[in-house]
XYZ file of C-alpha atoms in Angstrom:
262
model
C 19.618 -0.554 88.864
C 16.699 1.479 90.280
C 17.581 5.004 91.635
C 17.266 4.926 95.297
C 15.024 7.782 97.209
C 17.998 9.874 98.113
C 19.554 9.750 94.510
C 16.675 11.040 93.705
C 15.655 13.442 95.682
C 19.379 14.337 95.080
C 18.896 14.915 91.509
C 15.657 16.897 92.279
C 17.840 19.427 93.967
C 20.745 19.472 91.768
C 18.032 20.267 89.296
C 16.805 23.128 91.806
C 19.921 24.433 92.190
C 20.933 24.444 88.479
C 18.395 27.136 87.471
C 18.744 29.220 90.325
C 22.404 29.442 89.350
C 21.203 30.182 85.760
C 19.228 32.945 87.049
C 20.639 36.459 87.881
C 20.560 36.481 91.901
C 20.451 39.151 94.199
C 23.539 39.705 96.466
C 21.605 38.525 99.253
C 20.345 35.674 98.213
C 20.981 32.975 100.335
C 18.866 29.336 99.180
C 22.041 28.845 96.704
C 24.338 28.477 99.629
C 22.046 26.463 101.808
C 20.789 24.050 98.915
C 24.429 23.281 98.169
C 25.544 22.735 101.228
C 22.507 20.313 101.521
C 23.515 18.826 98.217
C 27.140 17.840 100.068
C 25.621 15.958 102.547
C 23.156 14.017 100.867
C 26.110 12.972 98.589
C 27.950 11.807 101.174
C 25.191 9.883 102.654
C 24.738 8.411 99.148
C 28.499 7.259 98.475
C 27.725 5.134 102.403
C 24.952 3.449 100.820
C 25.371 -0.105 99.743
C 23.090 -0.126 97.130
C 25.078 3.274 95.558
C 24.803 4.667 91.940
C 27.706 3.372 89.552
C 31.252 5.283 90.326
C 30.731 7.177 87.213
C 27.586 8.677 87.697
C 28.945 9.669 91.394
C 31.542 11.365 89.936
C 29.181 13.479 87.925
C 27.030 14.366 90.854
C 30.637 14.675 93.084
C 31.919 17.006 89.769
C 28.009 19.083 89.523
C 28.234 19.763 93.310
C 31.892 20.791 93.429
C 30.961 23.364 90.441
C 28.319 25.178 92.247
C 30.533 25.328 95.255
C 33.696 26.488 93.197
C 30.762 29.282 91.602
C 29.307 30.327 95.152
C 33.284 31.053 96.100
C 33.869 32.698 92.745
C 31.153 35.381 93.513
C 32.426 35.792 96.836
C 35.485 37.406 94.957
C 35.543 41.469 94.691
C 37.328 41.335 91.626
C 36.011 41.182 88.244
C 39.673 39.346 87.119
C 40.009 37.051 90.547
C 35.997 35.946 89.925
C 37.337 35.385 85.329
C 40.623 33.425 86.928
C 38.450 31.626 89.218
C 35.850 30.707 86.937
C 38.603 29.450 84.476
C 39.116 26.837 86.600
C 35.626 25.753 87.462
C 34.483 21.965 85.645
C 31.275 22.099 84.762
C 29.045 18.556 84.188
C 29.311 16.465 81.361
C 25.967 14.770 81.592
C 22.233 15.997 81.486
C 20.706 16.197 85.084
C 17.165 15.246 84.003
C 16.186 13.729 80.563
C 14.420 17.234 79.393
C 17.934 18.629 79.465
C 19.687 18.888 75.880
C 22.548 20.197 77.319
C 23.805 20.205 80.524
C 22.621 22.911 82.935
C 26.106 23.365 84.571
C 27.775 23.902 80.845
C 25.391 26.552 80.197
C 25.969 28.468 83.656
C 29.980 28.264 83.198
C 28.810 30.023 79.961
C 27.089 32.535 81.247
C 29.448 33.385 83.887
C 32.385 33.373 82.012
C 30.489 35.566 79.697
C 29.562 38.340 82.513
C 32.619 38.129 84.400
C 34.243 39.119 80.566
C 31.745 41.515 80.289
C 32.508 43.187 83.630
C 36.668 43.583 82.712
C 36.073 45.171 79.713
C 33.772 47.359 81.550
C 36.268 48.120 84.145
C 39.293 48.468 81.396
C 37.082 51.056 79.384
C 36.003 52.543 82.511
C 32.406 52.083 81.250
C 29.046 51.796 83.462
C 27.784 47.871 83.422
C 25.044 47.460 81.268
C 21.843 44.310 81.588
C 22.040 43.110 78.744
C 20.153 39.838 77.764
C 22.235 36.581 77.434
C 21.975 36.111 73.762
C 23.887 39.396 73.246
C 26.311 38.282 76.085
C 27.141 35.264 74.599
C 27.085 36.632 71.391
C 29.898 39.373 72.752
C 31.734 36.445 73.958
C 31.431 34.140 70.686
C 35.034 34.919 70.227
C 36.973 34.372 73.367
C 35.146 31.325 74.758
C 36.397 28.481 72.449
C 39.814 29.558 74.228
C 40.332 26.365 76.887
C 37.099 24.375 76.087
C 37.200 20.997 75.039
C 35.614 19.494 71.723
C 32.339 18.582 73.761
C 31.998 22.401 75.392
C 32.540 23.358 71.994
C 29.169 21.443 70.514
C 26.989 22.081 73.971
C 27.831 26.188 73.538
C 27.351 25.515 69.236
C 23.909 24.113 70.966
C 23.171 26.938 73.136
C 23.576 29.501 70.494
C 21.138 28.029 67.987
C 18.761 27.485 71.196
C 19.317 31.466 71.817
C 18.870 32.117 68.239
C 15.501 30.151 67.993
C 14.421 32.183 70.947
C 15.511 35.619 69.702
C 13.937 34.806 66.215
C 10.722 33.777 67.805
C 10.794 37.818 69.688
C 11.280 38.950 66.582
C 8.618 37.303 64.699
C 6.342 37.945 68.226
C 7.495 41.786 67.902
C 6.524 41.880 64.116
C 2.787 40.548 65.070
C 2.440 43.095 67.681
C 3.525 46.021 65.631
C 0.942 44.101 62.799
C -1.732 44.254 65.089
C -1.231 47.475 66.536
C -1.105 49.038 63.190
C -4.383 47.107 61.813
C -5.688 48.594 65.081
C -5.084 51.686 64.416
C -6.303 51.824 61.074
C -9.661 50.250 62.228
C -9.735 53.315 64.956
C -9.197 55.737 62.245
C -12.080 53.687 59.797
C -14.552 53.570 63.141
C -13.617 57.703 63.853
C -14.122 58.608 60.115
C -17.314 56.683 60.504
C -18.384 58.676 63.423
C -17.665 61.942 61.919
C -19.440 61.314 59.073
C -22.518 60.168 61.556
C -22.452 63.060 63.519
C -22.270 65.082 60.518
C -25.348 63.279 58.903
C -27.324 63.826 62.396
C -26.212 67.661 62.584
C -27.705 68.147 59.329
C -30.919 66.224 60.066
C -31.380 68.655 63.244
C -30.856 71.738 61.181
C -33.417 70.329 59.347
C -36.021 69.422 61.531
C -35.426 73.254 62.683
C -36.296 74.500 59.956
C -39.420 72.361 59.342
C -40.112 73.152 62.572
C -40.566 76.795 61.420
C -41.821 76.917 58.223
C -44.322 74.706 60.199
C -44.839 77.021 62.711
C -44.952 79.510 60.182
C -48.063 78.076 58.595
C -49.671 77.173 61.439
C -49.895 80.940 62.388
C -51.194 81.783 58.393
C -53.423 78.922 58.971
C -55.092 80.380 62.591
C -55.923 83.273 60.611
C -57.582 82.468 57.703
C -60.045 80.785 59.979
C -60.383 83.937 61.540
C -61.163 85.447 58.531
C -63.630 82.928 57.689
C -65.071 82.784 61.145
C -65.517 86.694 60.701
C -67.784 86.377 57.126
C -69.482 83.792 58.125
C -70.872 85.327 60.732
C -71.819 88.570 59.056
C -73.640 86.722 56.527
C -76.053 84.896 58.985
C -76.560 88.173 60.577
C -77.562 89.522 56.977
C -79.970 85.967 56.294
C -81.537 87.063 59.624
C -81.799 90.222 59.096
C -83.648 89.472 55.391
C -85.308 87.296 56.771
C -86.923 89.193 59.644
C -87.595 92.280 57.171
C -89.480 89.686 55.213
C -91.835 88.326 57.917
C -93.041 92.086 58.788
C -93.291 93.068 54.802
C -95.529 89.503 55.047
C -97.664 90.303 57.617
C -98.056 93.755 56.118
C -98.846 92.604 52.953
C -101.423 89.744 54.260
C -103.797 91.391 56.868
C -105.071 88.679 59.438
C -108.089 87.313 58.735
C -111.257 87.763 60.686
């Protein structure tokens, strides 16, 4: 049979309020509480229905709701042991809520609060400061105190989880050991590009010292250059005076020489 609208806009929000259970809240938030509490009364509205779900599948949604209100009570508690006792007794869903689910959302939030409530008695027994510590290390921490109480199918969902968490935590790894790949092929391709440059700025250093001293020798000549054409300038223009001056002497000794005819 078809799900109705309400089932599923019940199974929306069960979804909803799954992962914001999953999800390390602050003390005041509050959408937990409401969406819960909205949660109760659309299951009630749903078990009135004629055209209800089968009893089994109300039973999961009755046993999913009942968990997140036995977990909103539990944190209430100001005692790391009351909020472990309390959580003992919580019954987490058996089922998927939505088909992407491999294991059920509610399984792996018992987990994880079992797993920080733990955390948070040995931290008061050792008189040690809480530390955040991600949940594959949590879980990891409490690999050897949770199959205490579960039954066989716990057992295989939080098998499940860990191998999920372990994919996830080998995929960091192999992310990390990219980055720290890159970063050092960067680095060497900073230190090829600065050797480059040195070696540049030495070549163009050089060049201009160069150029410098062209400049000057240049300059040098140029000055040895000027004068010698002085010089030149300076004979030169004796020796015309001396063709002149021949040549003047020469026109007198000529007329001299070679009376003018009458």
């Amino acid at each position: 049979m078809a799900a109705t609208r309400l089932e599923l806009n019940l199974m929306r929000l069960l979804s909803r309020c799954e992962a914001l259970a999953a999800e390390r809240r602050d003390p005041e938030e509050w959408r937990l509480e409401k969406y819960v509490g909205a949660l109760e009364d659309m299951l009630r509205e749903l078990k009135k229905q004629s055209s209800k779900p089968a009893p089994e599948l109300l039973n999961e949604y009755s046993r999913k709701v009942d968990f997140l209100k036995g977990l909103l009570e539990a944190e209430k508690l100001s005692s790391s042991t009351e909020k472990a006792l309390a959580n003992q007794f919580l019954a987490p869903g058996r089922t998927p809520t939505t088909a992407k689910e491999r294991t059920p959302a509610t399984k792996t939030v018992h987990l994880q609060t079992k797993a920080r409530c733990t955390g948070q008695m040995r931290n008061e027994l050792l008189g040690t400061v809480p530390l955040v510590l991600p949940l594959h290390v949590v879980l990891v921490a409490f690999s050897c105190d949770r199959d205490v109480g579960l039954s066989p199918d716990e057992k295989q969902s939080a098998v499940e989880l860990d191998a999920v968490l372990q994919h996830h935590q080998d995929m960091q790894e192999k992310l990390a050991e990219e980055m720290l790949s890159l970063a050092r092929s960067l680095k060497n391709n900073t230190l090829a590009a600065q050797n480059v440059i040195k070696q540049d700025n030495q070549t163009l250093s050089h060049s201009l010292r160069m150029a410098d001293q062209n400049f000057e020798k240049l300059k040098d000549e140029s000055d040895r250059l000027e004068q010698h054409a002085k010089k030149s300038v300076n004979w030169l223009l004796w020796i015309m005076l001396i063709v002149v001056c021949f040549i003047f002497i020469s026109m007198i000794l000529f007329i001299r020489i070679f009376p003018k005819l009458r």
